[in-house]
Amino acid sequence: MIDTKHKTDHFKGVGVLNPSDLIGKEYGSIFTVNTKEFYLLKPTLMDKFKALKRKAQIIIPKDAAHIILHCDITPGKTILEAGVGSGGLTTILASMIQPDGMVISYDLRSDFINHAQKNIDNAKLHDFVTIKEKDVTKAIDETNLHAIILDIPNPWDAVKHAWNALETGGTLCTYSPLISQVENTIKTMKQYSFIDIKTFETLYREMIVKEQGTRPSFDMLGHTGYLTFARKVTSELL
Ligand SMILES: C[S@@+](CC[C@H](N)C(=O)[O-])C[C@H]1O[C@@H](n2cnc3c(N)ncnc32)[C@H](O)[C@@H]1O
């Protein structure tokens, strides 16, 4: 919890830290809060992700990692996502396409847009994200996009616009919690010239390693959403 008046952070069960006390200290050095010792380390992308304030359900790292690989999200790429929600996936995408790529994010709701923009500003990624208040099922303004990622309840209604907006070979990805959504989406993808269509889900189970033995954690990140990927080709090839 941040105490803006006194510019200190309160950590439950640990104590109070004034972040300005850490300015000038080297990464790797040790600092203390009350009697407890901590290492000062450079924040990772995962740290930035954990610091996001959540408003809508976000796409979590186990799924985002596959989106990065299957959509080939690398520096310099221009990609579109809808909706922006809390900006969870946006933060990861923007970190991948910098320093000269762009993430264009559509959302219907201004309250989500404002919330996501704050998260993106806090992560210092504003130069790599353009948010538009737009319904992706009505139209997509951009063309020649490298990838489009849809996290909306009815992705099938945006498939036609996605086909028009993607470059040849570009990837469309949809993230849906329900199999019925996947079926509708794939049915529509097949009406356009999308190839290499595949759907899967990922399950994440941490291992607890102790001297007495190693076992899986009792907590497991199971079903979140089904990921569907498809690539655009020109209709003449089919
Ligand atoms: C589950 S949230 C997205 C979360 C986001 N992927 C993240 O990781 O933080 C779904 C968002 O899609 C938006 N949305 C729903 N239908 C839409 C549409 N047709 N066009 C644009 N945005 C839409 C909603 O307003 C909501 O903010």
XYZ file of C-alpha atoms and ligand atoms in Angstrom:
265
model
C 0.000 0.000 0.000
C 1.412 3.409 -0.966
C 1.120 6.249 1.526
C 1.261 9.247 -0.826
C 1.238 11.752 2.044
C 4.379 10.412 3.654
C 5.793 8.802 0.467
C 6.385 5.483 2.161
C 5.359 1.915 1.327
C 3.818 -0.300 4.018
C 4.605 -4.008 3.621
C 2.297 -6.267 5.629
C 4.229 -8.246 8.238
C 7.494 -6.448 7.386
C 7.231 -2.733 8.117
C 7.540 0.667 6.477
C 9.958 1.536 3.667
C 10.684 4.952 2.212
C 11.597 4.150 -1.444
C 13.711 7.324 -1.711
C 16.113 5.738 0.829
C 17.049 3.275 -1.947
C 18.041 5.948 -4.493
C 21.762 5.751 -5.243
C 22.155 2.222 -3.858
C 23.654 -0.365 -6.196
C 21.630 -3.281 -7.555
C 22.569 -6.372 -5.584
C 23.096 -4.484 -2.342
C 21.264 -5.393 0.863
C 18.907 -3.059 2.745
C 16.912 -3.581 5.917
C 13.315 -2.884 6.883
C 13.014 -3.142 10.655
C 15.178 -6.195 11.354
C 14.622 -7.996 8.030
C 17.187 -7.936 5.191
C 16.340 -7.612 1.485
C 18.273 -7.532 -1.787
C 17.807 -4.535 -4.083
C 17.328 -5.977 -7.604
C 16.454 -4.405 -10.952
C 12.713 -4.929 -11.694
C 12.005 -7.639 -14.264
C 9.126 -7.725 -16.750
C 7.416 -10.118 -14.328
C 7.782 -7.506 -11.534
C 6.183 -4.879 -13.798
C 3.391 -7.317 -14.570
C 2.751 -8.074 -10.885
C 2.598 -4.333 -10.138
C -0.374 -3.818 -12.492
C -3.628 -2.668 -10.902
C -6.312 -5.118 -12.098
C -9.818 -4.054 -13.082
C -10.804 -6.642 -15.713
C -9.606 -10.262 -15.844
C -6.107 -10.165 -17.337
C -4.245 -12.597 -19.593
C -1.635 -14.152 -17.320
C 1.998 -15.046 -18.156
C 1.411 -18.767 -18.863
C -0.884 -17.728 -21.734
C 0.903 -14.506 -22.712
C 4.157 -16.425 -23.276
C 2.476 -18.596 -25.935
C 0.917 -15.524 -27.550
C 4.400 -13.970 -27.875
C 5.846 -17.092 -29.509
C 2.968 -18.086 -31.789
C 2.309 -14.502 -32.952
C 6.048 -13.872 -33.402
C 5.998 -10.675 -31.322
C 9.490 -9.222 -31.683
C 11.033 -5.695 -31.792
C 9.685 -3.454 -34.555
C 6.371 -5.287 -35.099
C 2.996 -3.501 -35.306
C 0.225 -5.469 -33.633
C -3.359 -4.875 -32.576
C -5.205 -6.180 -29.531
C -8.805 -5.875 -28.318
C -9.905 -5.210 -25.656
C -7.275 -3.496 -23.632
C -9.030 -4.291 -20.299
C -6.531 -3.616 -17.507
C -3.619 -3.448 -19.944
C -2.165 -6.750 -18.694
C -1.361 -8.248 -22.076
C -0.602 -4.761 -23.436
C 2.270 -4.386 -20.957
C 3.872 -7.610 -22.130
C 3.305 -6.935 -25.845
C 4.700 -3.390 -25.584
C 7.808 -4.672 -23.802
C 8.419 -7.070 -26.698
C 7.941 -4.701 -29.680
C 10.002 -1.775 -28.336
C 12.008 0.250 -29.320
C 10.464 0.800 -32.762
C 7.248 -1.241 -32.881
C 3.718 -0.280 -31.825
C 0.807 -1.909 -29.987
C -2.598 -0.570 -31.010
C -5.256 -1.405 -28.430
C -9.019 -1.075 -28.937
C -11.610 -1.042 -26.172
C -15.281 -0.131 -26.037
C -15.204 1.320 -22.540
C -13.543 4.578 -21.535
C -13.226 3.461 -17.874
C -11.084 0.480 -18.933
C -9.087 2.674 -21.306
C -8.283 5.172 -18.523
C -7.343 2.385 -16.118
C -5.127 0.621 -18.682
C -3.452 3.894 -19.667
C -2.406 4.461 -16.010
C -0.874 0.978 -15.845
C 0.968 1.557 -19.133
C 2.235 4.970 -17.967
C 3.431 3.471 -14.658
C 5.338 0.807 -16.602
C 6.873 3.610 -18.751
C 5.573 1.982 -21.945
C 3.373 4.867 -23.216
C 5.610 5.493 -26.274
C 4.819 2.004 -27.574
C 1.033 1.865 -27.093
C -1.850 3.698 -28.815
C -5.257 3.085 -27.254
C -8.427 3.760 -29.256
C -12.035 3.778 -28.053
C -13.388 1.503 -30.763
C -15.487 -1.626 -31.276
C -13.239 -4.176 -33.018
C -16.291 -6.043 -34.331
C -17.344 -2.964 -36.332
C -14.066 -2.153 -38.126
C -10.266 -2.141 -37.885
C -8.639 1.060 -39.212
C -5.125 -0.352 -39.615
C -3.732 -2.567 -42.388
C -0.616 -4.737 -42.803
C -0.613 -5.771 -39.144
C 1.784 -8.507 -38.093
C -0.628 -9.968 -35.518
C -4.042 -9.375 -33.955
C -5.001 -10.676 -30.513
C -8.669 -10.739 -29.513
C -9.717 -11.073 -25.852
C -13.407 -10.206 -26.232
C -16.565 -12.298 -25.656
C -17.404 -12.639 -29.393
C -14.137 -12.827 -31.360
C -15.869 -14.458 -34.361
C -17.567 -11.114 -35.078
C -14.133 -9.533 -35.682
C -12.609 -12.308 -37.836
C -13.545 -10.667 -41.157
C -11.998 -7.311 -40.122
C -8.930 -9.126 -38.783
C -8.432 -10.890 -42.134
C -8.551 -7.539 -43.963
C -6.188 -5.858 -41.479
C -3.482 -8.560 -41.328
C -0.485 -8.760 -43.634
C -0.151 -12.000 -45.621
C 1.234 -14.575 -43.205
C 0.064 -12.508 -40.210
C -1.356 -14.295 -37.166
C -4.780 -13.981 -35.570
C -4.995 -15.127 -31.951
C -8.141 -15.414 -29.868
C -8.369 -16.026 -26.118
C -11.695 -17.488 -24.954
C -12.726 -19.194 -21.702
C -15.432 -21.355 -23.332
C -15.234 -24.110 -25.967
C -18.446 -22.838 -27.590
C -16.618 -19.541 -28.272
C -13.711 -21.452 -29.819
C -16.068 -23.435 -32.064
C -17.796 -20.288 -33.332
C -14.455 -18.571 -33.956
C -12.927 -21.479 -35.890
C -16.094 -21.892 -37.959
C -15.754 -18.245 -39.018
C -11.985 -18.506 -39.573
C -12.641 -21.342 -42.009
C -14.959 -19.091 -44.053
C -11.922 -16.861 -44.696
C -8.546 -18.034 -45.903
C -6.922 -18.715 -42.549
C -4.655 -21.737 -42.354
C -2.695 -23.549 -39.643
C -5.598 -23.189 -37.187
C -4.884 -24.663 -33.761
C -6.363 -24.419 -30.260
C -4.857 -25.395 -26.900
C -4.775 -24.490 -23.245
C -1.826 -24.363 -20.860
C -1.652 -25.625 -17.273
C 0.958 -24.362 -14.812
C 2.118 -26.377 -11.792
C 5.012 -25.249 -9.629
C 7.360 -27.773 -7.978
C 8.215 -27.520 -4.279
C 11.840 -28.596 -3.812
C 12.849 -29.377 -0.211
C 15.573 -31.469 1.410
C 13.010 -34.121 2.366
C 11.845 -34.438 -1.252
C 10.251 -32.730 -4.209
C 6.554 -32.583 -4.990
C 4.101 -30.488 -7.041
C 2.529 -27.505 -5.310
C -1.033 -28.121 -4.090
C -2.066 -24.957 -5.957
C -2.202 -25.170 -9.728
C -3.075 -22.614 -12.381
C -5.469 -24.680 -14.442
C -8.041 -23.461 -16.917
C -7.973 -19.772 -17.768
C -8.730 -19.546 -21.489
C -8.314 -21.490 -24.725
C -5.819 -19.984 -27.140
C -6.588 -20.262 -30.853
C -4.058 -19.272 -33.512
C -4.479 -18.998 -37.300
C -2.437 -17.494 -40.137
C -3.758 -15.421 -43.002
C -2.979 -16.370 -46.576
C -4.375 -14.796 -49.716
C -7.586 -16.426 -50.930
C -6.100 -17.158 -54.385
C -3.901 -19.829 -52.822
C -6.869 -21.881 -51.634
C -11.143 -9.485 -20.283
S -10.896 -7.841 -20.754
C -9.348 -7.842 -21.584
C -8.169 -8.022 -20.657
C -6.822 -7.784 -21.295
N -6.552 -8.724 -22.355
C -5.719 -7.848 -20.247
O -4.846 -8.758 -20.316
O -5.697 -6.993 -19.331
C -12.021 -7.658 -22.080
C -12.111 -6.219 -22.575
O -12.652 -6.247 -23.885
C -13.445 -5.089 -24.063
N -14.316 -5.386 -25.208
C -15.379 -6.242 -25.243
N -15.914 -6.284 -26.486
C -15.148 -5.441 -27.268
C -15.193 -5.044 -28.620
N -16.139 -5.522 -29.450
N -14.281 -4.154 -29.087
C -13.323 -3.660 -28.257
N -13.241 -3.998 -26.921
C -14.134 -4.875 -26.445
C -14.129 -4.915 -22.711
O -14.573 -3.589 -22.535
C -13.006 -5.311 -21.747
O -12.268 -4.175 -21.342
